[in-house]
Amino acid sequence: MSVDRYQILFSGQILDGFEENQVKANLQELFRATEARIERLFLPTATPVIKSDLNHQDAEIYYQKLTRAGANVRISAQPRAAAKPVVDSEANAPATADTPPPATPNAGREQPGDDDRRRAGLEFTGKGGEYFGIWIVNILLTILTLGIYSAWATVRNNQYFYGNTQLDGASFQYLASPITILKGRLIALAVLIAYVAITNLVPEAAILFVAVFLVATPWIMIRSLRFNAINSAYRNIRFDFVGSYGQAFMVTFVWPLLNLVCLLLLTPLVLKKTHQFIADNSRYGTTAFELQATTRAYYRFFGMALLMVLGFAAAALGLMQVGQEILATLVAVAGYIALIGYFMAGVTNLFLGSTTLADHQFESELSPGKMVWIYASNVFLIVLTLGLFTPWAKVRMARYRANCSAMWIAGDLDHFTAAEQNRTSAVGQELGDAFDVAFSAV
């Protein structure tokens, strides 16, 4: 018994009330495709099929989304030898009408067909009780050795979480040497001691020390990112990071300074530049990652946050004006918590959901409410147990993050070529830790 399949057709026509440039921008945002790829949809010679192999419900969802974007599309029964779509999202059909069509991995390149693409979810198999044994031994030995064992503790912790994180039946690996980390920490400690001594003995020289440290900050960040990347592996293939000092200097100082000059109006763009710096300079073997998100997506993300703030603020002020101070305070606290959850989940979803590796697409579906609940309940239980719940809290968060993350694999993961097995010093990473310089995408 055959099942009817449907396809979405588009001949470059737009609906009344829309401008062509706006429709193109809307389609580019929906499909997360390059401008050139969207332009192909409007060519007279383009095939009209932009999405195929859909059931009727999913076809209706795509139809609604595309018509809202201004595209004059139609649904057609799919013949057995359907034309290859020009811009096919290649993902599973949206579950609800509120879900946009999934992103197109590496838009602008030839993509494999829907039958070659499958979803592989991340899985974390660690257990709180199991990790507690590692955690408590690490703490005791670090205290007994006056901190020297902390390098081995770091490696054991990372090996546990990496080894219990699986993708497509294979676990990740953490390959750093404790000795390398210890050397880096000793150098970082020596620099910190020198800074304290200079500050106390020659206060004027401290200014020069700080200036030198600021100049070195981009280098420290690059070394930290590269150390973590090159000591991480999957299927015996190492990751890498190839960012330059100039790129790090831009995202560390230039873009934030321009943002201040523009009264923080460039905040979404600064975040995008940071994400782009990390994603586009990351490698798996010799294959580059790529951030596909548009600047508009980042402004929309922050715009939603601004609307959330304004809404809760207006509600709280309204309650205060009618004498409901307690209720107004509760509304303000609820708004603050909602905003924290929105950023905790949203930044990760935006970054991972827009990152590709060759023809493979990543996915993150963290829930703001769930993130806040796990974080708040973890803090409460850690305080209640005087810190003993910490291992279970870490495992709990790691499991939730893994369960909400996935990779859409086009074909298989066996075609990657391992890059040269370079080694890099841990000095950059440990200097970053000593001076509390954090640099990450999420």
CSV table of C-alpha atoms in Angstrom, one decimal:
chain,number,residue,atom,x,y,z
A,1,MET,CA,0.0,0.0,0.0
A,2,SER,CA,1.6,3.3,-1.2
A,3,VAL,CA,1.7,6.4,0.9
A,4,ASP,CA,1.1,9.7,-0.8
A,5,ARG,CA,4.1,12.1,-0.7
A,6,TYR,CA,4.0,15.9,-1.4
A,7,GLN,CA,6.4,18.6,-2.5
A,8,ILE,CA,6.5,22.4,-2.3
A,9,LEU,CA,6.8,24.3,-5.6
A,10,PHE,CA,8.0,27.8,-6.0
A,11,SER,CA,8.4,29.6,-9.4
A,12,GLY,CA,10.0,32.9,-8.1
A,13,GLN,CA,6.7,34.7,-7.7
A,14,ILE,CA,5.9,36.7,-4.6
A,15,LEU,CA,2.6,37.4,-2.9
A,16,ASP,CA,0.9,40.8,-3.1
A,17,GLY,CA,2.0,43.3,-0.4
A,18,PHE,CA,5.6,42.0,-0.3
A,19,GLU,CA,8.8,43.3,-1.8
A,20,GLU,CA,11.1,40.9,-3.6
A,21,ASN,CA,14.2,41.9,-1.6
A,22,GLN,CA,12.2,41.3,1.7
A,23,VAL,CA,11.0,37.9,0.5
A,24,LYS,CA,14.5,36.9,-0.4
A,25,ALA,CA,15.7,38.0,3.1
A,26,ASN,CA,12.9,36.1,4.7
A,27,LEU,CA,13.7,32.9,2.8
A,28,GLN,CA,17.4,33.3,3.6
A,29,GLU,CA,16.5,33.5,7.3
A,30,LEU,CA,14.1,30.5,7.1
A,31,PHE,CA,16.5,28.2,5.4
A,32,ARG,CA,19.7,29.8,6.8
A,33,ALA,CA,21.1,29.8,3.4
A,34,THR,CA,23.5,32.0,1.6
A,35,GLU,CA,22.3,35.0,-0.5
A,36,ALA,CA,23.5,33.4,-3.7
A,37,ARG,CA,21.6,30.1,-3.0
A,38,ILE,CA,18.4,32.0,-2.4
A,39,GLU,CA,19.0,34.0,-5.6
A,40,ARG,CA,18.9,30.7,-7.5
A,41,LEU,CA,15.3,30.2,-6.5
A,42,PHE,CA,14.3,33.3,-8.5
A,43,LEU,CA,16.1,32.3,-11.7
A,44,PRO,CA,13.8,31.5,-14.7
A,45,THR,CA,15.7,28.2,-15.2
A,46,ALA,CA,15.5,27.1,-11.6
A,47,THR,CA,13.6,23.9,-10.7
A,48,PRO,CA,10.4,24.8,-8.9
A,49,VAL,CA,10.8,22.1,-6.2
A,50,ILE,CA,12.2,23.5,-3.0
A,51,LYS,CA,11.1,20.8,-0.6
A,52,SER,CA,10.1,17.2,-1.3
A,53,ASP,CA,9.2,13.9,0.2
A,54,LEU,CA,6.7,15.4,2.7
A,55,ASN,CA,3.5,14.0,4.2
A,56,HIS,CA,0.4,16.2,3.9
A,57,GLN,CA,0.6,17.6,7.4
A,58,ASP,CA,4.3,18.6,7.0
A,59,ALA,CA,3.6,20.1,3.6
A,60,GLU,CA,1.0,22.3,5.1
A,61,ILE,CA,3.4,23.5,7.7
A,62,TYR,CA,6.0,24.4,5.1
A,63,TYR,CA,3.3,26.1,3.0
A,64,GLN,CA,2.2,28.3,5.9
A,65,LYS,CA,5.8,29.3,6.8
A,66,LEU,CA,6.7,30.1,3.2
A,67,THR,CA,3.6,32.1,2.5
A,68,ARG,CA,4.2,34.2,5.7
A,69,ALA,CA,7.6,34.9,4.2
A,70,GLY,CA,5.9,36.3,1.1
A,71,ALA,CA,6.7,33.4,-1.3
A,72,ASN,CA,3.9,32.3,-3.7
A,73,VAL,CA,4.3,28.6,-3.2
A,74,ARG,CA,1.9,25.7,-3.8
A,75,ILE,CA,1.6,22.1,-2.7
A,76,SER,CA,1.7,19.3,-5.3
A,77,ALA,CA,1.5,15.6,-5.2
A,78,GLN,CA,5.1,14.2,-5.6
A,79,PRO,CA,5.7,12.1,-8.7
A,80,ARG,CA,7.9,9.0,-8.3
A,81,ALA,CA,10.9,10.7,-10.0
A,82,ALA,CA,10.7,14.1,-8.3
A,83,ALA,CA,13.1,16.9,-9.2
A,84,LYS,CA,15.9,17.6,-6.7
A,85,PRO,CA,15.1,20.6,-4.6
A,86,VAL,CA,17.1,23.8,-5.1
A,87,VAL,CA,16.9,24.7,-1.4
A,88,ASP,CA,15.8,21.7,0.6
A,89,SER,CA,16.2,21.9,4.3
A,90,GLU,CA,17.0,18.2,4.4
A,91,ALA,CA,15.8,17.8,7.9
A,92,ASN,CA,12.8,16.1,9.5
A,93,ALA,CA,9.5,17.8,9.0
A,94,PRO,CA,8.6,20.3,11.7
A,95,ALA,CA,6.5,18.9,14.5
A,96,THR,CA,4.2,21.9,14.8
A,97,ALA,CA,3.2,24.9,12.8
A,98,ASP,CA,5.2,27.1,15.2
A,99,THR,CA,8.5,25.4,14.3
A,100,PRO,CA,10.4,26.9,11.3
A,101,PRO,CA,11.8,24.7,8.6
A,102,PRO,CA,15.1,23.2,9.8
A,103,ALA,CA,18.4,24.8,8.7
A,104,THR,CA,20.2,23.8,5.5
A,105,PRO,CA,23.7,22.6,6.3
A,106,ASN,CA,26.4,24.4,4.4
A,107,ALA,CA,24.0,26.3,2.2
A,108,GLY,CA,25.4,27.0,-1.2
A,109,ARG,CA,26.9,23.5,-1.7
A,110,GLU,CA,25.4,20.5,-3.2
A,111,GLN,CA,23.7,18.6,-0.5
A,112,PRO,CA,22.9,14.9,-0.2
A,113,GLY,CA,19.3,13.8,-0.5
A,114,ASP,CA,16.9,13.3,2.4
A,115,ASP,CA,17.4,9.6,2.4
A,116,ASP,CA,21.1,10.1,3.2
A,117,ARG,CA,20.5,12.2,6.3
A,118,ARG,CA,19.8,10.9,9.8
A,119,ARG,CA,19.6,12.3,13.3
A,120,ALA,CA,22.1,11.1,15.9
A,121,GLY,CA,21.4,12.4,19.4
A,122,LEU,CA,24.1,13.0,22.0
A,123,GLU,CA,23.8,10.8,25.0
A,124,PHE,CA,25.4,11.1,28.4
A,125,THR,CA,25.7,7.8,30.3
A,126,GLY,CA,27.5,9.0,33.5
A,127,LYS,CA,25.9,8.5,36.9
A,128,GLY,CA,26.1,10.8,40.0
A,129,GLY,CA,27.1,8.1,42.4
A,130,GLU,CA,29.8,6.9,40.0
A,131,TYR,CA,31.2,10.3,39.5
A,132,PHE,CA,31.1,11.0,43.3
A,133,GLY,CA,33.9,8.6,43.8
A,134,ILE,CA,36.1,10.4,41.4
A,135,TRP,CA,35.1,13.8,42.7
A,136,ILE,CA,35.7,13.1,46.4
A,137,VAL,CA,39.1,11.5,45.7
A,138,ASN,CA,40.2,14.4,43.5
A,139,ILE,CA,39.3,16.9,46.3
A,140,LEU,CA,41.1,14.9,49.1
A,141,LEU,CA,44.3,14.3,47.0
A,142,THR,CA,44.4,18.0,45.9
A,143,ILE,CA,44.2,19.1,49.5
A,144,LEU,CA,46.9,16.5,50.7
A,145,THR,CA,49.3,17.6,47.9
A,146,LEU,CA,48.7,21.3,48.4
A,147,GLY,CA,47.1,21.7,45.0
A,148,ILE,CA,49.6,19.7,42.9
A,149,TYR,CA,47.2,16.9,42.2
A,150,SER,CA,44.7,19.4,40.8
A,151,ALA,CA,46.2,18.9,37.3
A,152,TRP,CA,45.4,15.1,37.5
A,153,ALA,CA,42.0,16.0,39.0
A,154,THR,CA,41.2,18.1,35.9
A,155,VAL,CA,42.2,15.3,33.5
A,156,ARG,CA,40.2,12.7,35.5
A,157,ASN,CA,37.1,14.9,35.5
A,158,ASN,CA,37.3,15.7,31.8
A,159,GLN,CA,38.0,12.1,30.9
A,160,TYR,CA,34.9,11.0,32.8
A,161,PHE,CA,32.6,13.5,31.1
A,162,TYR,CA,34.1,13.1,27.7
A,163,GLY,CA,34.1,9.3,27.9
A,164,ASN,CA,30.5,9.2,29.0
A,165,THR,CA,29.3,11.5,26.2
A,166,GLN,CA,28.4,9.5,23.1
A,167,LEU,CA,27.5,10.4,19.5
A,168,ASP,CA,26.5,7.9,17.0
A,169,GLY,CA,27.7,5.0,19.1
A,170,ALA,CA,31.2,6.4,19.8
A,171,SER,CA,32.5,8.3,22.8
A,172,PHE,CA,34.6,11.5,23.0
A,173,GLN,CA,38.1,11.4,24.3
A,174,TYR,CA,40.2,13.8,26.5
A,175,LEU,CA,43.9,13.4,25.8
A,176,ALA,CA,45.7,16.1,27.8
A,177,SER,CA,48.6,15.2,29.9
A,178,PRO,CA,48.5,16.1,33.6
A,179,ILE,CA,52.2,17.1,33.5
A,180,THR,CA,51.5,19.6,30.7
A,181,ILE,CA,48.7,21.1,32.7
A,182,LEU,CA,50.8,21.3,35.9
A,183,LYS,CA,53.6,23.1,34.0
A,184,GLY,CA,51.1,25.6,32.7
A,185,ARG,CA,49.6,26.2,36.2
A,186,LEU,CA,53.1,26.7,37.7
A,187,ILE,CA,53.9,29.3,35.1
A,188,ALA,CA,50.6,31.0,35.6
A,189,LEU,CA,51.2,31.0,39.4
A,190,ALA,CA,54.6,32.4,38.9
A,191,VAL,CA,53.2,35.3,36.8
A,192,LEU,CA,50.5,35.9,39.4
A,193,ILE,CA,53.1,36.0,42.2
A,194,ALA,CA,55.2,38.4,40.1
A,195,TYR,CA,52.2,40.7,39.6
A,196,VAL,CA,51.4,40.8,43.3
A,197,ALA,CA,55.1,41.5,44.2
A,198,ILE,CA,55.4,44.3,41.6
A,199,THR,CA,52.2,45.9,42.8
A,200,ASN,CA,53.4,46.0,46.4
A,201,LEU,CA,57.1,47.0,45.7
A,202,VAL,CA,56.8,49.2,42.7
A,203,PRO,CA,53.2,50.4,42.2
A,204,GLU,CA,54.1,52.4,39.1
A,205,ALA,CA,55.4,49.3,37.4
A,206,ALA,CA,52.0,47.6,37.9
A,207,ILE,CA,50.5,49.7,35.2
A,208,LEU,CA,53.0,48.5,32.7
A,209,PHE,CA,52.4,44.9,33.9
A,210,VAL,CA,48.6,45.3,33.3
A,211,ALA,CA,49.3,46.8,29.9
A,212,VAL,CA,51.4,43.9,28.9
A,213,PHE,CA,48.8,41.5,30.2
A,214,LEU,CA,46.1,43.2,28.1
A,215,VAL,CA,48.2,42.9,25.0
A,216,ALA,CA,48.8,39.2,25.8
A,217,THR,CA,45.1,38.5,26.5
A,218,PRO,CA,44.2,37.5,22.9
A,219,TRP,CA,47.2,35.2,22.8
A,220,ILE,CA,46.1,33.6,26.1
A,221,MET,CA,42.6,33.0,24.7
A,222,ILE,CA,43.8,31.5,21.5
A,223,ARG,CA,46.2,29.1,23.4
A,224,SER,CA,43.4,28.1,25.8
A,225,LEU,CA,41.0,27.4,22.9
A,226,ARG,CA,43.6,25.5,21.0
A,227,PHE,CA,44.8,23.5,24.0
A,228,ASN,CA,41.2,22.3,24.8
A,229,ALA,CA,40.5,21.6,21.1
A,230,ILE,CA,43.7,19.6,20.3
A,231,ASN,CA,43.4,17.5,23.4
A,232,SER,CA,39.8,16.6,22.5
A,233,ALA,CA,39.1,13.7,20.1
A,234,TYR,CA,36.3,11.7,18.6
A,235,ARG,CA,36.8,8.4,16.9
A,236,ASN,CA,40.6,9.0,17.4
A,237,ILE,CA,40.5,12.2,15.3
A,238,ARG,CA,41.6,15.3,17.2
A,239,PHE,CA,39.9,18.7,17.1
A,240,ASP,CA,41.9,21.9,16.5
A,241,PHE,CA,41.6,25.6,16.7
A,242,VAL,CA,43.4,27.9,14.1
A,243,GLY,CA,42.3,31.4,15.1
A,244,SER,CA,44.9,34.2,14.7
A,245,TYR,CA,45.9,36.9,17.2
A,246,GLY,CA,44.4,39.6,15.0
A,247,GLN,CA,41.0,37.9,15.0
A,248,ALA,CA,41.1,37.4,18.8
A,249,PHE,CA,42.1,41.1,19.2
A,250,MET,CA,39.1,42.2,17.2
A,251,VAL,CA,36.5,40.2,19.3
A,252,THR,CA,38.3,40.9,22.6
A,253,PHE,CA,38.8,44.7,22.2
A,254,VAL,CA,37.8,46.3,18.9
A,255,TRP,CA,34.2,45.1,18.6
A,256,PRO,CA,33.4,45.6,22.3
A,257,LEU,CA,34.8,49.2,22.1
A,258,LEU,CA,32.7,50.0,19.0
A,259,ASN,CA,29.7,48.6,20.9
A,260,LEU,CA,30.3,51.0,23.7
A,261,VAL,CA,30.7,53.9,21.3
A,262,CYS,CA,27.4,52.9,19.7
A,263,LEU,CA,25.6,52.7,23.1
A,264,LEU,CA,25.5,48.9,23.1
A,265,LEU,CA,23.5,48.8,19.9
A,266,LEU,CA,26.0,46.4,18.4
A,267,THR,CA,25.7,43.8,21.2
A,268,PRO,CA,24.0,41.2,18.9
A,269,LEU,CA,26.7,41.8,16.3
A,270,VAL,CA,29.5,41.4,18.9
A,271,LEU,CA,28.1,38.1,20.0
A,272,LYS,CA,27.8,36.9,16.4
A,273,LYS,CA,31.4,37.9,15.7
A,274,THR,CA,32.5,36.0,18.8
A,275,HIS,CA,30.6,32.9,17.8
A,276,GLN,CA,31.9,33.2,14.2
A,277,PHE,CA,35.5,33.5,15.5
A,278,ILE,CA,35.1,30.3,17.6
A,279,ALA,CA,33.1,28.2,15.1
A,280,ASP,CA,34.9,29.2,11.8
A,281,ASN,CA,38.4,28.6,13.3
A,282,SER,CA,37.5,25.2,14.9
A,283,ARG,CA,38.5,22.0,13.1
A,284,TYR,CA,37.7,18.4,13.3
A,285,GLY,CA,40.7,16.8,11.8
A,286,THR,CA,41.2,18.9,8.7
A,287,THR,CA,37.5,19.8,8.3
A,288,ALA,CA,36.3,23.2,9.3
A,289,PHE,CA,33.2,24.1,11.3
A,290,GLU,CA,31.1,27.0,10.0
A,291,LEU,CA,28.6,29.3,11.6
A,292,GLN,CA,25.6,29.8,9.3
A,293,ALA,CA,23.5,32.2,11.4
A,294,THR,CA,22.7,35.6,10.0
A,295,THR,CA,23.2,38.9,11.8
A,296,ARG,CA,19.4,39.3,11.7
A,297,ALA,CA,19.0,36.1,13.8
A,298,TYR,CA,21.1,37.6,16.5
A,299,TYR,CA,19.3,40.9,16.5
A,300,ARG,CA,16.0,39.0,16.6
A,301,PHE,CA,17.3,37.0,19.6
A,302,PHE,CA,18.2,40.1,21.6
A,303,GLY,CA,15.0,41.8,20.4
A,304,MET,CA,12.9,39.1,22.0
A,305,ALA,CA,14.9,39.5,25.2
A,306,LEU,CA,14.2,43.3,25.1
A,307,LEU,CA,10.5,42.7,24.6
A,308,MET,CA,10.6,40.3,27.6
A,309,VAL,CA,12.3,42.9,29.8
A,310,LEU,CA,9.9,45.6,28.8
A,311,GLY,CA,6.8,43.4,29.3
A,312,PHE,CA,7.8,42.3,32.8
A,313,ALA,CA,8.9,45.9,33.7
A,314,ALA,CA,5.6,47.3,32.5
A,315,ALA,CA,3.7,44.7,34.5
A,316,ALA,CA,5.7,45.4,37.7
A,317,LEU,CA,5.4,49.2,37.4
A,318,GLY,CA,1.6,48.8,36.8
A,319,LEU,CA,1.2,46.8,39.9
A,320,MET,CA,3.3,49.3,41.9
A,321,GLN,CA,1.1,52.1,40.8
A,322,VAL,CA,-2.0,50.4,42.2
A,323,GLY,CA,-0.3,49.6,45.5
A,324,GLN,CA,0.6,46.0,44.9
A,325,GLU,CA,4.3,46.2,45.8
A,326,ILE,CA,4.7,42.6,46.9
A,327,LEU,CA,3.1,41.3,43.7
A,328,ALA,CA,5.2,43.7,41.7
A,329,THR,CA,8.3,42.4,43.3
A,330,LEU,CA,7.3,38.8,42.5
A,331,VAL,CA,6.7,39.8,38.9
A,332,ALA,CA,10.1,41.5,38.7
A,333,VAL,CA,11.8,38.4,40.1
A,334,ALA,CA,9.9,36.1,37.7
A,335,GLY,CA,11.0,38.3,34.8
A,336,TYR,CA,14.7,38.2,36.0
A,337,ILE,CA,14.5,34.4,36.2
A,338,ALA,CA,12.8,34.1,32.8
A,339,LEU,CA,15.5,36.3,31.3
A,340,ILE,CA,18.3,34.2,32.7
A,341,GLY,CA,16.7,31.0,31.4
A,342,TYR,CA,16.2,32.6,28.0
A,343,PHE,CA,19.9,33.4,27.7
A,344,MET,CA,21.1,30.2,29.2
A,345,ALA,CA,19.2,28.1,26.7
A,346,GLY,CA,18.9,30.6,23.8
A,347,VAL,CA,22.6,31.3,23.3
A,348,THR,CA,23.5,27.6,23.2
A,349,ASN,CA,20.6,26.9,20.8
A,350,LEU,CA,21.5,29.8,18.5
A,351,PHE,CA,25.2,28.8,18.4
A,352,LEU,CA,24.9,25.0,18.0
A,353,GLY,CA,21.8,25.2,15.8
A,354,SER,CA,23.6,27.4,13.3
A,355,THR,CA,26.9,25.5,13.2
A,356,THR,CA,27.8,23.0,10.5
A,357,LEU,CA,30.6,20.5,9.9
A,358,ALA,CA,30.9,19.9,6.1
A,359,ASP,CA,27.4,18.6,5.2
A,360,HIS,CA,26.4,17.8,8.8
A,361,GLN,CA,24.2,20.1,10.9
A,362,PHE,CA,24.1,20.4,14.7
A,363,GLU,CA,20.9,20.9,16.7
A,364,SER,CA,20.2,22.2,20.2
A,365,GLU,CA,16.7,22.4,21.8
A,366,LEU,CA,17.4,23.5,25.4
A,367,SER,CA,14.3,24.7,27.2
A,368,PRO,CA,14.7,28.0,29.2
A,369,GLY,CA,12.3,26.8,31.9
A,370,LYS,CA,14.0,23.5,32.2
A,371,MET,CA,17.4,25.1,32.4
A,372,VAL,CA,16.3,27.4,35.2
A,373,TRP,CA,14.7,24.6,37.1
A,374,ILE,CA,17.8,22.3,36.9
A,375,TYR,CA,20.2,25.2,37.8
A,376,ALA,CA,18.1,26.5,40.7
A,377,SER,CA,17.3,23.0,42.1
A,378,ASN,CA,21.0,22.1,41.8
A,379,VAL,CA,22.1,25.1,43.8
A,380,PHE,CA,19.5,24.5,46.4
A,381,LEU,CA,20.5,20.8,46.9
A,382,ILE,CA,24.2,21.7,46.9
A,383,VAL,CA,23.7,24.2,49.7
A,384,LEU,CA,21.4,21.8,51.5
A,385,THR,CA,24.0,19.0,51.4
A,386,LEU,CA,27.0,21.3,52.1
A,387,GLY,CA,28.4,20.7,48.6
A,388,LEU,CA,28.1,16.9,48.6
A,389,PHE,CA,25.4,17.0,45.9
A,390,THR,CA,27.8,18.7,43.4
A,391,PRO,CA,28.7,15.5,41.5
A,392,TRP,CA,25.0,14.7,40.9
A,393,ALA,CA,24.3,18.3,39.9
A,394,LYS,CA,27.1,18.2,37.3
A,395,VAL,CA,25.9,14.9,35.9
A,396,ARG,CA,22.3,16.1,35.9
A,397,MET,CA,23.1,19.2,33.8
A,398,ALA,CA,25.4,17.2,31.5
A,399,ARG,CA,22.7,14.7,30.8
A,400,TYR,CA,20.1,17.3,30.1
A,401,ARG,CA,22.4,19.2,27.7
A,402,ALA,CA,23.3,16.0,25.9
A,403,ASN,CA,19.6,14.9,25.6
A,404,CYS,CA,18.8,18.2,23.9
A,405,SER,CA,21.6,18.1,21.4
A,406,ALA,CA,21.9,16.2,18.2
A,407,MET,CA,23.7,16.0,14.9
A,408,TRP,CA,22.1,15.6,11.5
A,409,ILE,CA,24.5,13.3,9.7
A,410,ALA,CA,24.6,13.4,5.9
A,411,GLY,CA,25.8,9.9,5.0
A,412,ASP,CA,28.3,8.9,7.6
A,413,LEU,CA,31.2,10.2,9.8
A,414,ASP,CA,33.9,7.9,8.4
A,415,HIS,CA,35.2,10.2,5.7
A,416,PHE,CA,37.0,12.7,7.9
A,417,THR,CA,40.8,12.7,7.7
A,418,ALA,CA,42.8,13.2,10.9
A,419,ALA,CA,44.9,16.3,10.9
A,420,GLU,CA,48.5,16.2,12.0
A,421,GLN,CA,48.7,15.2,15.7
A,422,ASN,CA,50.0,18.6,16.9
A,423,ARG,CA,50.8,19.3,20.5
A,424,THR,CA,50.3,22.6,22.2
A,425,SER,CA,51.2,24.0,25.6
A,426,ALA,CA,48.7,24.4,28.4
A,427,VAL,CA,50.2,27.7,29.4
A,428,GLY,CA,47.6,29.8,27.6
A,429,GLN,CA,44.7,27.9,29.2
A,430,GLU,CA,46.1,28.1,32.7
A,431,LEU,CA,47.0,31.8,32.4
A,432,GLY,CA,43.3,32.3,31.5
A,433,ASP,CA,42.2,30.4,34.6
A,434,ALA,CA,44.6,32.3,36.9
A,435,PHE,CA,43.4,35.7,35.7
A,436,ASP,CA,39.8,34.7,35.3
A,437,VAL,CA,39.8,35.3,31.5
A,438,ALA,CA,36.9,33.3,30.1
A,439,PHE,CA,36.4,32.8,26.4
A,440,SER,CA,33.7,30.5,25.1
A,441,ALA,CA,30.8,30.4,22.7
A,442,VAL,CA,28.1,29.3,25.2
